[in-house]
Amino acid sequence: MKKWVTAVLVIAALAAISPWAALTLAVTGLAEEELPPAVREAYLSRQGGLEDIADIINIQDAEGSDWCLIAQSFGWMQGYRKMPSGEWASYWSGTNWPCAADTYLEREGDTAFRVASPSLDAWMRYESRGEGFLLTGWRDGSAWKGTVEVRDHAAVFTPDGGGAPVEVAFGDEMEVWLSDFDSLPKTPEEMRARAGIGKAQAQAAMPGWTLGYYEMFNSGTEAWAAFYRIEDGRLTLCRLTLASGKDVTGKTESLSVPLSEGFLRRMETEDMKTLLDASGYGSTFLTQDAWDREAIPIQGRIIENDLQRNGLLVLTERDGRRYIALAEPDANGGWQVKESKPLPEKCRLDLFHSGDDELGMEWMAGERNCQCGFQRQADGAWRMTWAWAEEGDYSILWYGVMTEWQGLYSNVYAYGTPAFADLFESDLNALPASGEQAAAQMDTVGWAAVKNPTPQDRLHLRSEPSKNGDSLGKFYNGTPLQVLEERGDWARVRIGLGKNSLEGWMMKEYLAFGDQLRRVTQAFPELMTREEAQNRHPQRIDGKGEADFEIDGWAQIIGIRQDTRQWIVMMRDGSLCLTPLDWFWEGNG
């Protein structure tokens, strides 16, 4: 899984922000001379007016640099520092402060200040210990009656009324995220939960492994850690997703790859960071001689590579042309290698945005930046899932293409086999230029879809070609079917892919075939996954234990089992599963 990461630093740093709802304040008692002329000019050029200023303070940091700090009425801060040249430089901070009509700034000593709101019973204290200012304490009386002081990688919570202080230690990585008022840990329990996903705690969860990468994000509530282990000359990666207050929410272990003798020797004298990137954001191996080429016979110069749980994906180049090679273990303990057709010129991988069992590629077609993504699906095949082509964008599922109509996506699908979607058969140089062209290439032979006369009705999947057969579930209009056999008024069909699929019989009278597939309207329930159900394992489609995947991201309800009160859910890779009805809801509109 790849993540969006925001780095929030101290006042003297650049950062991204999340705005609070704006308040309109009349500036009272604010003398314009508090704004140095150069600051006033710079502020007006960026903000447009002085009406949103709640308060101003002019102060020096511990190095003697002059600062002009502006508290804006909607909870943001603007900081300006006087440089040695005499010019004022803008330091835009992502820090938001208590947002209220009575927010004000108050000096505390020569190099410290507070921003406070009496009506919110809230404040934040900053102190300079060098250049700029660090957050050294805070209070939010609406969340916890007490004050918090930051002392050398620990937060000390002192309750009102003289209660005993509670000290919670944390690492360097947490201090970076002590910034925005609305995302500060307001209670000792919340601070412990965040400290529990620090670098040291992540390492403690993986004894015998070496930490190769660690990053905290989302205001310090989540973290991403990557480890490696080398045993008997073979390297394995393991990546964890950590969330505050929870057990490990995601854990992925890669294949074990035999390393080359040269790579093993270089490990003895060279920094491992120059040989291996465990993060998943870029190429895993940073050298040409990483794995044993005799055991894994991938040909050509290695451009990029990605070690995943089910295979080693490599972008190679030979004779001026680029290819995707996939190395997977075979049944005899060796390795088999598949190779794509020649890729577009200078094609690159998008490793940053591609997770495990995913592959993203990009290239130029004239002046158009083209991109596409592939996914390893439940039957082990790698199929395209989306494309940004020369004339438009479209999405691809294992059973067809979602077309683009008048510039807007809709739930109109062209059912069938997309011949261009297989990673090892597709010629990306001839990729359909638009959704309409992709839909026109669908091969409908062997395909059908549920098509009840009344869209709200659902069609039984029977265990045998008879109305007396056991019902395996009732399915909504638009459910995609692979036709395995026809017998009189019945068709034996498969729903889904791989081991997590269903097979049974449906009445042909209520199915669409051939050209009729272009006129099928899906009637799937438009429900959202509840937050408490995300990252949980659903039940296997056969009802025998938990599935080996989580409900995360794309999930489509296609049917129901009324006897057990369970939804039949289809995942993007074609896997089917069962969930309780209350895992999904209508949302807030």
Tab-separated table of N, CA and C in Angstrom, residues 25 27-28 58 117 187 215 252 275 302 305 331 335 373 437 447 470 481 486 521 572:
chain	number	residue	atom	x	y	z
A	25	LEU	N	-13.748	38.379	11.437
A	25	LEU	CA	-13.526	39.192	12.621
A	25	LEU	C	-13.209	40.623	12.224
A	27	VAL	N	-10.953	43.621	13.090
A	27	VAL	CA	-9.694	43.785	13.797
A	27	VAL	C	-9.822	45.012	14.683
A	28	THR	N	-9.766	44.795	15.994
A	28	THR	CA	-9.906	45.900	16.942
A	28	THR	C	-8.632	46.027	17.749
A	58	ASN	N	5.516	40.597	17.621
A	58	ASN	CA	6.885	40.730	17.126
A	58	ASN	C	7.810	40.196	18.212
A	117	SER	N	-7.173	30.962	23.521
A	117	SER	CA	-8.582	31.314	23.374
A	117	SER	C	-9.281	31.017	24.700
A	187	THR	N	-5.129	13.518	25.281
A	187	THR	CA	-5.198	12.774	26.537
A	187	THR	C	-3.987	11.859	26.657
A	215	GLU	N	8.372	5.305	8.459
A	215	GLU	CA	7.800	6.632	8.228
A	215	GLU	C	6.474	6.742	8.970
A	252	THR	N	2.575	-7.583	5.010
A	252	THR	CA	2.818	-8.247	3.730
A	252	THR	C	4.249	-8.735	3.682
A	275	LEU	N	22.304	-0.498	-1.634
A	275	LEU	CA	22.052	-1.744	-2.342
A	275	LEU	C	20.574	-2.123	-2.393
A	302	ILE	N	18.608	-4.047	-16.219
A	302	ILE	CA	17.513	-3.773	-15.285
A	302	ILE	C	17.323	-2.258	-15.164
A	305	ASN	N	12.686	-2.327	-10.660
A	305	ASN	CA	12.217	-3.630	-10.193
A	305	ASN	C	11.411	-3.470	-8.911
A	331	ALA	N	6.444	-25.044	-9.717
A	331	ALA	CA	6.060	-26.184	-8.876
A	331	ALA	C	7.252	-27.037	-8.467
A	335	TRP	N	12.221	-21.223	-10.722
A	335	TRP	CA	11.560	-19.980	-11.097
A	335	TRP	C	11.168	-20.027	-12.564
A	373	GLY	N	-2.619	0.891	-15.341
A	373	GLY	CA	-2.319	0.088	-14.169
A	373	GLY	C	-2.762	-1.347	-14.370
A	437	GLN	N	-13.578	3.131	-27.722
A	437	GLN	CA	-12.806	2.174	-28.504
A	437	GLN	C	-12.564	0.893	-27.716
A	447	TRP	N	-19.863	-15.068	-22.259
A	447	TRP	CA	-20.246	-14.164	-21.183
A	447	TRP	C	-21.764	-13.992	-21.140
A	470	ASP	N	-30.799	-26.298	-4.441
A	470	ASP	CA	-30.490	-25.374	-3.346
A	470	ASP	C	-30.060	-24.021	-3.902
A	481	LEU	N	-21.256	-12.997	-15.462
A	481	LEU	CA	-21.240	-14.455	-15.444
A	481	LEU	C	-20.379	-14.991	-16.579
A	486	GLU	N	-24.476	-24.902	-21.294
A	486	GLU	CA	-25.906	-24.636	-21.452
A	486	GLU	C	-26.641	-25.972	-21.552
A	521	THR	N	-28.225	-2.790	-17.264
A	521	THR	CA	-28.003	-1.764	-16.245
A	521	THR	C	-27.792	-2.443	-14.903
A	572	ARG	N	-12.268	-6.275	-6.301
A	572	ARG	CA	-11.787	-5.846	-7.613
A	572	ARG	C	-10.979	-6.924	-8.323
